[in-house]
Amino acid sequence: MKWSSRPRSSGVRRLAVIVTAAVLGVSAVTASVAVDHTQAIAQQQVATARTAKSAADAAQLTVTVSPDNGGILAPGQDLTVQVAVTNDTATPFVAGTIDLWMDKTPIDSRKSLATWLGSTDAVPGAQTIGRAPLGGLEPGSTSVVRVTVPAASVPITARTTQGVFGIGTTVSIGSATKVSGRSTISWNAGAEITRSNVTVVMPITAPATAAGLIPAADLAAFTAPNGVLTRQVDGLIGHPSVAIGIDPMILASIRVLGTAAPASATQWMLSLSQLPNDVFSLGYGDADLSGQFQSGLNAPLAPTALGYAMDPANFQTEPAPVGEPTGTATTEPGDATPTPTPTPTTPTGPVLPTLDQLTAWPYSLHGIAWPAENAVRSSDLGSLVANGFHTPILSGDNTNAADLATTPDSVLPISGGKALVADSGISTALRAAATATDDTGWNAAMSQVNAQLGLVSEDGGGQRSLTVTLGRSWPSSGTQLERTLRAIQTSPWTNAVSLPRVLASAPTPGLTFTSRSESQARLTGIKGLLDTETRINDFATILDDPATMTGQNRAQLLTLLAVSWTEPRNDWSNAVSNNLQSSFKILNSVRILPTENVNLVSAQGSIPFSVNNGLPNEAVTVVLSASPSNSRLEIDEDATKRIQPNSRATVLVPVKAKLGNGQVILTLQLLSPTGVKIGTPTAVTVDVHADWEGIGALIVGILLVLLFGFGIVRNILRRRRENSAAGREGDAGATESAPDGNSPDGAARTGDPLAGDATAGAEQHSDDTKEPSV
């Protein structure tokens, strides 16, 4: 059977049927042994059609063959098959015919089934059991035609034992274009059947994200009446044997919002808690365990802090513990000392939940790990057991199950525990059914599920205990989960049992582990994310609370490691690239701004440098360290500065210049208070002119000495001139008025020359006291 990868909605299908009915004048065709009338209609359509498309164009048509009831057919039932033909070309196809045929030889093994479904060769002895007309196909359209074969015309109706038979269709358009599709029917004759014990393991996960937490708007959409998370929980109702793996990231995303969480999300979590199923924990974000081990980690990563996403205003205030005793005291009978009565204190503010409280759930199963499929190495098993995961769920492709003659049981003993090996073929088909968007796709997928279960029942190995897993990535649409679970658990070839019961079954001899590994491209991406996280952790030491950055980065990293990212439809490489670019932007947000060359003309001083903090919501504390290239400069100490969010600040670096002139290359490096280097170092040229200050001081000193010296000399000369003038005036006055001999002065002059000198000295002293001070 060939699959069409393009989803078709039920509305498109109904429209295609209506168009076909309008063209053909019939809404459904019942095929019978007498097909002459149908052939006549088809021949008339071909005769009036345009030129037929070539055989090369037939490769652009896809045909899906979908028997009703998941391919299960019992005696007395009509065989009804839906045939969907899709035109993926850019040109129209004319009308044609659909022939339905059956291979009456039963398929005897699962290997033969896979070969038969994948073949396009003609089947010798195939019997045509029905025919129907096909209307024209416009580009991009799909036509769905129902072909019904009466029970009496089914070739195997007399068979009394079960069996799996191939059916197929041949679509003929014109004389050259033919394309075919295949499927199977599982004949249930009503005889006793060996049933397999089957447990289904299903993840509760959200669509792939790199955000670390699911935003409130997405939570509201995911938990809406037809949201992806709602469909998962609703589909589990009534199926208690299904084991559930829960991604704790979903729980944390709801709880960090507190009272701001969408009401639908809170109700969804309540509905999940009311399910009676066995529950185990996936890793946070459903992070890929094998990818982590193969990237060099010894233990899987876990979230470190989610406080960055919590708003205290969204959490209720709780009263503080009992406070200090007050002055009021009570005395018990017989007590000598009164007992103080404690008084409750006022509320201390909102109490935020802890990380453990955000991710907690009452899990009933422990020690279960679910690594990515077909990507586990032998050494990974030891790492899983060493970290407490004694029961890993492995894909059958990670074993030799496909090489065994019969389908093995699920249990595989490993060192230190037991692995559960999921049946790859049945799991793949069941996932296609659960995510189908229409009835045609669902029946096509379930026909493969039932065919494989029927062949397991026939292979002679006795009752099997099988594990079947659903996919880790859920589509945005599709409502077939509950229908799919009901179909496999009520299949004629299964007993629905719990995971612990399957785990308790005996292993199949010969089943062995086959070592696989992640792709090199994926491991390279994971290692890049891990290296960047180390740099982010170092960078965050400049923050007041590094956990606000490191916690968010770790959460984002874990969601990027989700197993769902391995799905081809999810562009993991682009998500990793976007994350790395955001991280590099953070790492470059705090830096030293470019500085022009600096001229230093003093023996010591402080050189200013601008540091930018580009973080929008976080203040940082940085240390600026400077290292000179030679001994002309000496750095006294590093400079520490606190810089507010989204701003810049000037940091002064104290320096001392030593004797000598020349250039010094100053290497600048930002550090955190703990000594971690922040960003890359930068350099600035400093022109040192340390002797200019000494020369300038000498010149100023000389000028000052000359200035004061000149003033002193000038004052001395002026005094001398004034003294000389005063002496001449005194001599002239003595000559003009001779003293009387009887006067004291005259006696002094005539009788005692020394007396006259003394008088003159007294007069000189009097003159000196009248000079201004300088």
Short mmCIF file of C-alpha atoms in Angstrom, two decimals, residues 15-28 135:
data_model
loop_
_atom_site.label_atom_id
_atom_site.label_comp_id
_atom_site.label_asym_id
_atom_site.label_seq_id
_atom_site.Cartn_x
_atom_site.Cartn_y
_atom_site.Cartn_z
CA LEU A 15 -16.54 17.38 -1.66
CA ALA A 16 -14.59 14.97 -3.83
CA VAL A 17 -17.33 12.36 -3.46
CA ILE A 18 -20.02 14.89 -4.37
CA VAL A 19 -18.10 15.99 -7.45
CA THR A 20 -17.60 12.39 -8.49
CA ALA A 21 -21.30 11.67 -8.01
CA ALA A 22 -22.23 14.71 -10.07
CA VAL A 23 -19.99 13.64 -12.93
CA LEU A 24 -20.99 10.00 -12.86
CA GLY A 25 -24.56 10.33 -11.70
CA VAL A 26 -23.93 7.89 -8.87
CA SER A 27 -22.79 8.33 -5.25
CA ALA A 28 -21.51 4.81 -4.60
CA GLY A 135 -14.08 10.79 -11.86
#
